[in-house]
């Protein structure tokens, strides 16, 4: 019910105007999205890198329905990567890409070609690309495209979602030398047939997947704000002798910035996921709709910086 209301609101230009002009929204947007332009993305990156953090940048534009939109998204990533390199912000900054924004929904080959062009631009800029993971109907296609991209661009990173029942097995597949894997809980509304439904089951799966990745040969990227999972991550790093150059923590822009700084202070590599672009409205509303529990997540983050 709540999900339907939020989704309806995400498609209404009237609600968008209302939300966009409300003072509370401006605070939320400023807190969670770096801004609308490439300049904004560079400014936020510069600030985070100056604070000792690494960055992954996401250009917002998921509702891609035409080849022109897909190609425009590819071109923005290429411009961004050129400018990051020119500003000396690579390799500290890399990019996160949603294949749906590159045309995956209507032309898988186009999405692959666009992703390849972005990987080539990332190589030239001396940095990497991570493929975000979307809902479970895209998992096989995304992992297939990842495997093809990694032939020429072995540093291309994957994202695996602990709420999916298949993920522990996917972790085993991907825990090999040179493989970069971001482990997150998962943000979409998924059916019981493919995904654990309770928070406890998802957390237990996260720990099992973390054990596989941290004991394996790849480069684990532990994406979570959950204090218990972060503590377990720190424990596994000690147990498996992973020094800070051999795994990293990741968090979203604006969420728990003081915890991000604490981890940097402890000597860990911490990468912040920075979304930017003028499609922030859809981004925030879809995040809420995909998982209404995120209402509490964003609410908590507004009230607390811890
Ligand atoms: C870098 C990054 C990349 C991501 N990429 C993807 C992706 O490609 N695909 C995808 O599906 N999902 C992605 N996600 C989203 C992810 O799947 C989750 O939906 C999101 O991170 C919330 O899960 P959580 O692990 O932080 O735990 P939650 O269960 O949301 O929160 C756990 C606990 O964290 C604590 N907490 C959270 N915020 C605060 C706060 N502000 N103050 C105090 N305590 C707090 C609370 O104790 C809370 O109970 C990504 C997340 C990150 C961080």
CSV table of C-alpha atoms and ligand atoms in Angstrom, one decimal:
chain,number,residue,atom,x,y,z
A,1,UNK,CA,0.0,0.0,0.0
A,2,UNK,CA,2.7,2.5,1.1
A,3,UNK,CA,4.9,1.3,-1.8
A,4,UNK,CA,2.0,2.0,-4.3
A,5,UNK,CA,1.5,5.5,-2.9
A,6,UNK,CA,5.2,6.4,-3.1
A,7,UNK,CA,5.4,4.9,-6.6
A,8,UNK,CA,2.4,7.0,-7.7
A,9,UNK,CA,4.0,10.1,-6.2
A,10,UNK,CA,7.3,9.3,-8.0
A,11,UNK,CA,5.4,9.6,-11.4
A,12,UNK,CA,3.4,12.7,-10.5
A,13,UNK,CA,4.9,16.0,-11.7
A,14,UNK,CA,2.6,17.9,-9.4
A,15,UNK,CA,3.9,16.0,-6.4
A,16,UNK,CA,7.4,16.4,-7.7
A,17,UNK,CA,6.9,20.2,-7.8
A,18,UNK,CA,5.5,20.2,-4.3
A,19,UNK,CA,8.2,18.0,-2.9
A,20,UNK,CA,11.0,19.9,-4.8
A,21,UNK,CA,10.0,23.2,-3.2
A,22,UNK,CA,9.4,22.0,0.4
A,23,UNK,CA,12.2,23.1,2.7
A,24,UNK,CA,12.6,19.7,4.3
A,25,UNK,CA,13.1,18.1,0.9
A,26,UNK,CA,15.8,20.5,0.0
A,27,UNK,CA,17.7,19.4,3.1
A,28,UNK,CA,17.2,15.7,2.3
A,29,UNK,CA,18.3,16.2,-1.3
A,30,UNK,CA,21.3,18.2,-0.3
A,31,UNK,CA,22.2,15.6,2.2
A,32,UNK,CA,21.9,12.5,-0.1
A,33,UNK,CA,22.7,13.8,-3.6
A,34,UNK,CA,25.8,15.8,-4.5
A,35,UNK,CA,24.0,18.1,-6.9
A,36,UNK,CA,22.7,18.3,-10.4
A,37,UNK,CA,25.9,18.8,-12.5
A,38,UNK,CA,29.3,17.3,-13.2
A,39,UNK,CA,30.8,20.3,-11.3
A,40,UNK,CA,28.8,19.3,-8.3
A,41,UNK,CA,30.0,15.7,-8.5
A,42,UNK,CA,33.6,16.9,-8.7
A,43,UNK,CA,33.2,19.3,-5.8
A,44,UNK,CA,31.7,16.5,-3.5
A,45,UNK,CA,34.5,14.1,-4.7
A,46,UNK,CA,37.2,16.7,-3.9
A,47,UNK,CA,35.8,17.2,-0.4
A,48,UNK,CA,35.6,13.5,0.4
A,49,UNK,CA,39.1,12.7,-1.0
A,50,UNK,CA,40.5,15.6,1.1
A,51,UNK,CA,39.0,13.8,4.1
A,52,UNK,CA,40.8,10.6,3.2
A,53,UNK,CA,37.9,8.8,1.6
A,54,UNK,CA,37.6,7.0,-1.8
A,55,UNK,CA,34.5,7.7,-3.9
A,56,UNK,CA,32.3,5.9,-6.4
A,57,UNK,CA,30.1,8.2,-8.5
A,58,UNK,CA,26.6,7.4,-9.8
A,59,UNK,CA,25.0,9.5,-12.5
A,60,UNK,CA,21.3,9.4,-11.8
A,61,UNK,CA,19.2,8.4,-14.8
A,62,UNK,CA,17.6,5.0,-14.4
A,63,UNK,CA,14.4,5.5,-16.4
A,64,UNK,CA,16.1,5.0,-19.7
A,65,UNK,CA,13.7,4.0,-22.5
A,66,UNK,CA,15.4,5.1,-25.7
A,67,UNK,CA,18.9,4.6,-27.2
A,68,UNK,CA,19.4,8.4,-27.2
A,69,UNK,CA,19.0,8.5,-23.4
A,70,UNK,CA,21.3,5.5,-23.0
A,71,UNK,CA,24.0,7.0,-25.1
A,72,UNK,CA,23.7,10.4,-23.3
A,73,UNK,CA,24.2,8.6,-20.0
A,74,UNK,CA,27.3,6.9,-21.5
A,75,UNK,CA,28.6,10.2,-22.7
A,76,UNK,CA,28.1,11.8,-19.3
A,77,UNK,CA,30.2,9.1,-17.7
A,78,UNK,CA,32.9,9.6,-20.2
A,79,UNK,CA,33.0,13.3,-19.6
A,80,UNK,CA,33.0,12.7,-15.8
A,81,UNK,CA,35.9,10.3,-16.0
A,82,UNK,CA,38.0,12.7,-18.2
A,83,UNK,CA,37.3,15.5,-15.7
A,84,UNK,CA,38.1,13.3,-12.6
A,85,UNK,CA,41.5,12.3,-14.2
A,86,UNK,CA,42.3,15.9,-15.2
A,87,UNK,CA,41.5,17.0,-11.6
A,88,UNK,CA,43.9,14.3,-10.2
A,89,UNK,CA,41.0,12.6,-8.5
A,90,UNK,CA,41.6,9.1,-9.9
A,91,UNK,CA,42.1,6.4,-8.9
A,92,UNK,CA,40.6,7.6,-5.6
A,93,UNK,CA,37.3,8.1,-7.5
A,94,UNK,CA,35.7,5.4,-9.7
A,95,UNK,CA,32.2,5.2,-11.1
A,96,UNK,CA,29.1,3.1,-10.4
A,97,UNK,CA,26.9,2.3,-13.4
A,98,UNK,CA,23.4,0.9,-13.7
A,99,UNK,CA,23.0,-1.2,-16.8
A,100,UNK,CA,19.3,-0.2,-17.0
A,101,UNK,CA,20.5,3.4,-17.5
A,102,UNK,CA,22.6,2.2,-20.5
A,103,UNK,CA,19.6,0.4,-22.2
A,104,UNK,CA,19.5,-3.1,-20.6
A,105,UNK,CA,15.7,-3.1,-20.5
A,106,UNK,CA,15.2,-2.8,-24.2
A,107,UNK,CA,18.6,-3.7,-25.8
A,108,UNK,CA,21.1,-5.8,-23.9
A,109,UNK,CA,23.8,-5.5,-26.6
A,110,UNK,CA,23.5,-1.7,-26.5
A,111,UNK,CA,23.9,-1.8,-22.7
A,112,UNK,CA,27.0,-3.9,-23.1
A,113,UNK,CA,28.5,-1.7,-25.8
A,114,UNK,CA,27.9,1.4,-23.6
A,115,UNK,CA,29.3,-0.2,-20.5
A,116,UNK,CA,32.4,-1.2,-22.6
A,117,UNK,CA,32.9,2.4,-23.7
A,118,UNK,CA,32.7,3.5,-20.1
A,119,UNK,CA,35.2,0.8,-19.0
A,120,UNK,CA,37.6,2.0,-21.7
A,121,UNK,CA,37.2,5.6,-20.5
A,122,UNK,CA,37.8,4.4,-16.9
A,123,UNK,CA,41.0,2.6,-18.0
A,124,UNK,CA,42.2,5.8,-19.8
A,125,UNK,CA,41.5,7.7,-16.6
A,126,UNK,CA,43.3,5.2,-14.5
A,127,UNK,CA,40.3,4.0,-12.5
A,128,UNK,CA,37.5,1.4,-12.4
A,129,UNK,CA,33.8,0.8,-13.0
A,130,UNK,CA,31.4,-1.1,-10.7
A,131,UNK,CA,28.1,-2.4,-12.1
A,132,UNK,CA,25.3,-1.7,-9.7
A,133,UNK,CA,22.9,-4.5,-9.2
A,134,UNK,CA,19.1,-3.9,-9.8
A,135,UNK,CA,16.1,-6.2,-9.3
A,136,UNK,CA,16.5,-10.0,-9.4
A,137,UNK,CA,15.1,-10.3,-13.0
A,138,UNK,CA,18.4,-8.5,-14.2
A,139,UNK,CA,20.9,-10.5,-12.1
A,140,UNK,CA,21.8,-13.1,-14.7
A,141,UNK,CA,22.1,-10.6,-17.5
A,142,UNK,CA,24.2,-8.2,-15.3
A,143,UNK,CA,26.6,-11.1,-14.3
A,144,UNK,CA,26.9,-12.2,-17.9
A,145,UNK,CA,27.8,-8.7,-19.0
A,146,UNK,CA,30.2,-8.4,-16.1
A,147,UNK,CA,32.0,-11.6,-17.2
A,148,UNK,CA,32.3,-10.3,-20.8
A,149,UNK,CA,33.6,-6.9,-19.6
A,150,UNK,CA,36.1,-8.4,-17.3
A,151,UNK,CA,37.9,-10.1,-20.2
A,152,UNK,CA,39.2,-6.7,-21.4
A,153,UNK,CA,38.7,-4.8,-18.1
A,154,UNK,CA,39.4,-7.2,-15.3
A,155,UNK,CA,39.0,-4.5,-12.6
A,156,UNK,CA,35.3,-4.1,-13.3
A,157,UNK,CA,33.4,-4.6,-10.1
A,158,UNK,CA,30.2,-6.6,-9.3
A,159,UNK,CA,27.5,-6.0,-6.7
A,160,UNK,CA,25.9,-9.0,-4.9
A,161,UNK,CA,22.8,-8.6,-2.7
A,162,UNK,CA,22.7,-10.6,0.5
A,163,UNK,CA,18.9,-10.8,0.5
A,164,UNK,CA,18.9,-13.1,-2.6
A,165,UNK,CA,19.0,-16.8,-1.9
A,166,UNK,CA,21.5,-17.4,-4.7
A,167,UNK,CA,24.1,-14.9,-3.5
A,168,UNK,CA,26.2,-17.1,-1.3
A,169,UNK,CA,26.8,-19.3,-4.3
A,170,UNK,CA,27.5,-16.2,-6.5
A,171,UNK,CA,30.0,-15.1,-3.9
A,172,UNK,CA,31.9,-18.4,-4.3
A,173,UNK,CA,31.9,-17.9,-8.1
A,174,UNK,CA,33.3,-14.4,-7.8
A,175,UNK,CA,35.7,-14.7,-4.8
A,176,UNK,CA,38.7,-15.2,-7.2
A,177,UNK,CA,41.9,-13.2,-7.7
A,178,UNK,CA,41.4,-9.7,-9.2
A,179,UNK,CA,37.6,-9.8,-8.7
A,180,UNK,CA,36.1,-6.8,-7.0
A,181,UNK,CA,32.7,-7.5,-5.3
A,182,UNK,CA,30.5,-5.1,-3.4
A,183,UNK,CA,28.3,-6.9,-0.9
A,184,UNK,CA,25.1,-5.1,0.1
A,185,UNK,CA,21.8,-6.2,1.7
A,186,UNK,CA,19.7,-5.3,-1.4
A,187,UNK,CA,17.3,-2.4,-2.0
A,188,UNK,CA,14.5,-3.8,-4.1
A,189,UNK,CA,11.1,-5.5,-3.2
A,190,UNK,CA,11.7,-9.1,-4.0
A,191,UNK,CA,9.4,-12.2,-3.8
A,192,UNK,CA,10.0,-14.9,-1.2
A,193,UNK,CA,10.8,-17.4,-3.9
A,194,UNK,CA,14.1,-15.6,-4.6
A,195,UNK,CA,14.8,-13.5,-1.5
A,196,UNK,CA,15.0,-13.8,2.3
A,197,UNK,CA,12.2,-11.7,3.8
A,198,UNK,CA,13.2,-11.1,7.4
A,199,UNK,CA,15.9,-8.7,8.5
A,200,UNK,CA,17.5,-11.5,10.6
A,201,UNK,CA,17.7,-13.9,7.6
A,202,UNK,CA,19.2,-11.2,5.4
A,203,UNK,CA,21.8,-10.3,8.1
A,204,UNK,CA,22.7,-13.9,8.5
A,205,UNK,CA,23.1,-14.3,4.8
A,206,UNK,CA,25.3,-11.1,4.7
A,207,UNK,CA,27.6,-12.6,7.2
A,208,UNK,CA,27.9,-15.9,5.3
A,209,UNK,CA,28.6,-14.1,2.1
A,210,UNK,CA,31.1,-11.8,3.9
A,211,UNK,CA,32.9,-14.9,5.2
A,212,UNK,CA,33.2,-16.3,1.6
A,213,UNK,CA,34.5,-13.0,0.2
A,214,UNK,CA,36.9,-12.2,3.0
A,215,UNK,CA,38.4,-15.7,3.0
A,216,UNK,CA,38.6,-15.7,-0.7
A,217,UNK,CA,41.1,-14.3,-3.2
A,218,UNK,CA,39.2,-11.3,-4.5
A,219,UNK,CA,38.7,-7.7,-3.3
A,220,UNK,CA,35.6,-7.5,-1.0
A,221,UNK,CA,33.8,-4.2,-0.8
A,222,UNK,CA,31.5,-4.3,2.3
A,223,UNK,CA,28.6,-1.9,1.6
A,224,UNK,CA,26.6,-1.4,4.8
A,225,UNK,CA,25.8,1.2,7.5
A,226,UNK,CA,24.8,-1.6,9.9
A,227,UNK,CA,27.0,-1.3,13.0
A,228,UNK,CA,26.9,-5.0,13.8
A,229,UNK,CA,27.9,-5.9,10.2
A,230,UNK,CA,30.7,-3.3,10.2
A,231,UNK,CA,32.0,-4.8,13.5
A,232,UNK,CA,31.9,-8.3,12.0
A,233,UNK,CA,33.7,-6.9,8.9
A,234,UNK,CA,36.5,-5.5,11.1
A,235,UNK,CA,36.7,-8.8,12.9
A,236,UNK,CA,37.0,-10.8,9.7
A,237,UNK,CA,39.6,-8.4,8.4
A,238,UNK,CA,41.8,-9.2,11.5
A,239,UNK,CA,41.0,-13.0,11.3
A,240,UNK,CA,41.8,-13.3,7.6
A,241,UNK,CA,44.8,-10.9,7.7
A,242,UNK,CA,43.3,-8.4,5.3
A,243,UNK,CA,45.1,-5.1,5.6
A,244,UNK,CA,43.3,-1.9,4.5
A,245,UNK,CA,44.5,-2.2,0.9
A,246,UNK,CA,42.9,-5.6,0.5
A,247,UNK,CA,39.2,-4.8,1.2
A,248,UNK,CA,37.1,-1.7,1.8
A,249,UNK,CA,34.0,-0.5,3.5
A,250,UNK,CA,31.4,1.5,1.5
A,251,UNK,CA,28.6,3.7,2.5
A,252,UNK,CA,26.1,6.1,0.8
A,253,UNK,CA,26.7,9.8,0.6
A,254,UNK,CA,25.2,11.6,3.6
A,255,UNK,CA,24.6,8.4,5.7
A,256,UNK,CA,26.6,8.0,8.9
A,257,UNK,CA,29.4,10.4,7.8
A,258,UNK,CA,30.9,10.3,11.3
A,259,UNK,CA,31.1,6.5,11.2
A,260,UNK,CA,32.8,6.9,7.8
A,261,UNK,CA,35.4,9.2,9.3
A,262,UNK,CA,35.9,6.9,12.3
A,263,UNK,CA,36.7,4.0,10.0
A,264,UNK,CA,39.1,6.2,8.0
A,265,UNK,CA,40.7,7.2,11.3
A,266,UNK,CA,41.2,3.5,12.1
A,267,UNK,CA,43.1,3.2,8.9
A,268,UNK,CA,40.4,1.4,6.8
A,269,UNK,CA,39.7,2.2,3.2
A,270,UNK,CA,36.2,3.8,3.0
A,271,UNK,CA,34.5,4.5,-0.2
A,272,UNK,CA,31.4,6.8,-0.4
A,273,UNK,CA,28.8,6.2,-3.1
A,274,UNK,CA,27.9,9.7,-4.4
A,275,UNK,CA,24.8,10.1,-6.6
A,276,UNK,CA,24.5,13.2,-8.7
A,277,UNK,CA,22.3,14.4,-11.6
A,278,UNK,CA,19.0,16.3,-12.0
A,279,UNK,CA,16.9,13.1,-11.7
A,280,UNK,CA,17.3,13.1,-7.9
A,281,UNK,CA,13.5,13.1,-7.3
A,282,UNK,CA,13.1,9.7,-9.0
A,283,UNK,CA,16.2,8.4,-7.2
A,284,UNK,CA,15.0,9.3,-3.8
A,285,UNK,CA,11.4,8.2,-4.4
A,286,UNK,CA,12.3,4.9,-6.0
A,287,UNK,CA,14.7,4.2,-3.1
A,288,UNK,CA,11.8,4.6,-0.8
A,289,UNK,CA,9.3,2.7,-3.0
A,290,UNK,CA,11.7,-0.2,-3.5
A,291,UNK,CA,11.9,-0.7,0.2
A,292,UNK,CA,9.5,1.3,2.4
A,293,UNK,CA,11.8,0.4,5.3
A,294,UNK,CA,14.1,3.0,3.7
A,295,UNK,CA,11.6,5.7,4.9
A,296,UNK,CA,12.9,5.0,8.4
A,297,UNK,CA,16.5,4.7,7.0
A,298,UNK,CA,16.4,8.2,5.5
A,299,UNK,CA,14.5,9.5,8.5
A,300,UNK,CA,17.1,8.2,10.9
A,301,UNK,CA,19.9,9.7,8.8
A,302,UNK,CA,18.3,13.1,8.8
A,303,UNK,CA,18.0,13.0,12.6
A,304,UNK,CA,21.4,11.6,13.3
A,305,UNK,CA,24.8,12.0,11.8
A,306,UNK,CA,26.4,9.2,13.9
B,1,LIG,C1,27.9,1.9,-1.3
B,1,LIG,C2,26.6,1.3,-1.4
B,1,LIG,C3,26.2,0.8,-2.7
B,1,LIG,C4,25.0,0.1,-2.9
B,1,LIG,N1,24.6,-0.4,-4.1
B,1,LIG,C5,23.5,-1.1,-4.2
B,1,LIG,C6,23.2,-1.9,-5.4
B,1,LIG,O1,23.9,-1.8,-6.4
B,1,LIG,N2,22.0,-2.6,-5.4
B,1,LIG,C7,21.2,-2.6,-4.4
B,1,LIG,O2,20.2,-3.3,-4.4
B,1,LIG,N3,21.4,-2.0,-3.2
B,1,LIG,C8,22.6,-1.2,-3.1
B,1,LIG,N4,22.8,-0.5,-1.9
B,1,LIG,C9,21.7,-0.4,-0.9
B,1,LIG,C10,21.7,-1.5,0.1
B,1,LIG,O3,21.3,-2.7,-0.6
B,1,LIG,C11,20.8,-1.2,1.3
B,1,LIG,O4,19.5,-1.0,0.8
B,1,LIG,C12,21.2,0.0,2.1
B,1,LIG,O5,22.6,0.1,2.2
B,1,LIG,C13,20.7,-0.2,3.5
B,1,LIG,O6,21.2,-1.3,4.1
B,1,LIG,P1,22.2,-1.3,5.3
B,1,LIG,O7,23.2,-2.5,5.1
B,1,LIG,O8,22.9,0.0,5.5
B,1,LIG,O9,21.3,-1.7,6.6
B,1,LIG,P2,19.9,-1.2,7.2
B,1,LIG,O10,19.3,-2.5,7.6
B,1,LIG,O11,19.2,-0.3,6.3
B,1,LIG,O12,20.4,-0.5,8.4
B,1,LIG,C14,21.1,-1.2,9.4
B,1,LIG,C15,21.4,-0.5,10.6
B,1,LIG,O13,22.3,0.5,10.3
B,1,LIG,C16,22.1,1.5,11.3
B,1,LIG,N5,22.0,2.8,10.7
B,1,LIG,C17,21.7,3.1,9.4
B,1,LIG,N6,21.7,4.4,9.2
B,1,LIG,C18,22.0,5.0,10.4
B,1,LIG,C19,22.1,6.3,10.9
B,1,LIG,N7,22.0,7.3,10.0
B,1,LIG,N8,22.5,6.5,12.1
B,1,LIG,C20,22.6,5.5,13.0
B,1,LIG,N9,22.5,4.2,12.6
B,1,LIG,C21,22.2,4.0,11.3
B,1,LIG,C22,21.0,1.1,12.2
B,1,LIG,O14,21.4,0.4,13.3
B,1,LIG,C23,20.2,0.2,11.3
B,1,LIG,O15,19.4,-0.7,12.0
B,1,LIG,C24,24.1,0.1,-1.7
B,1,LIG,C25,24.4,0.5,-0.5
B,1,LIG,C26,25.7,1.1,-0.3
B,1,LIG,C27,26.1,1.6,1.0
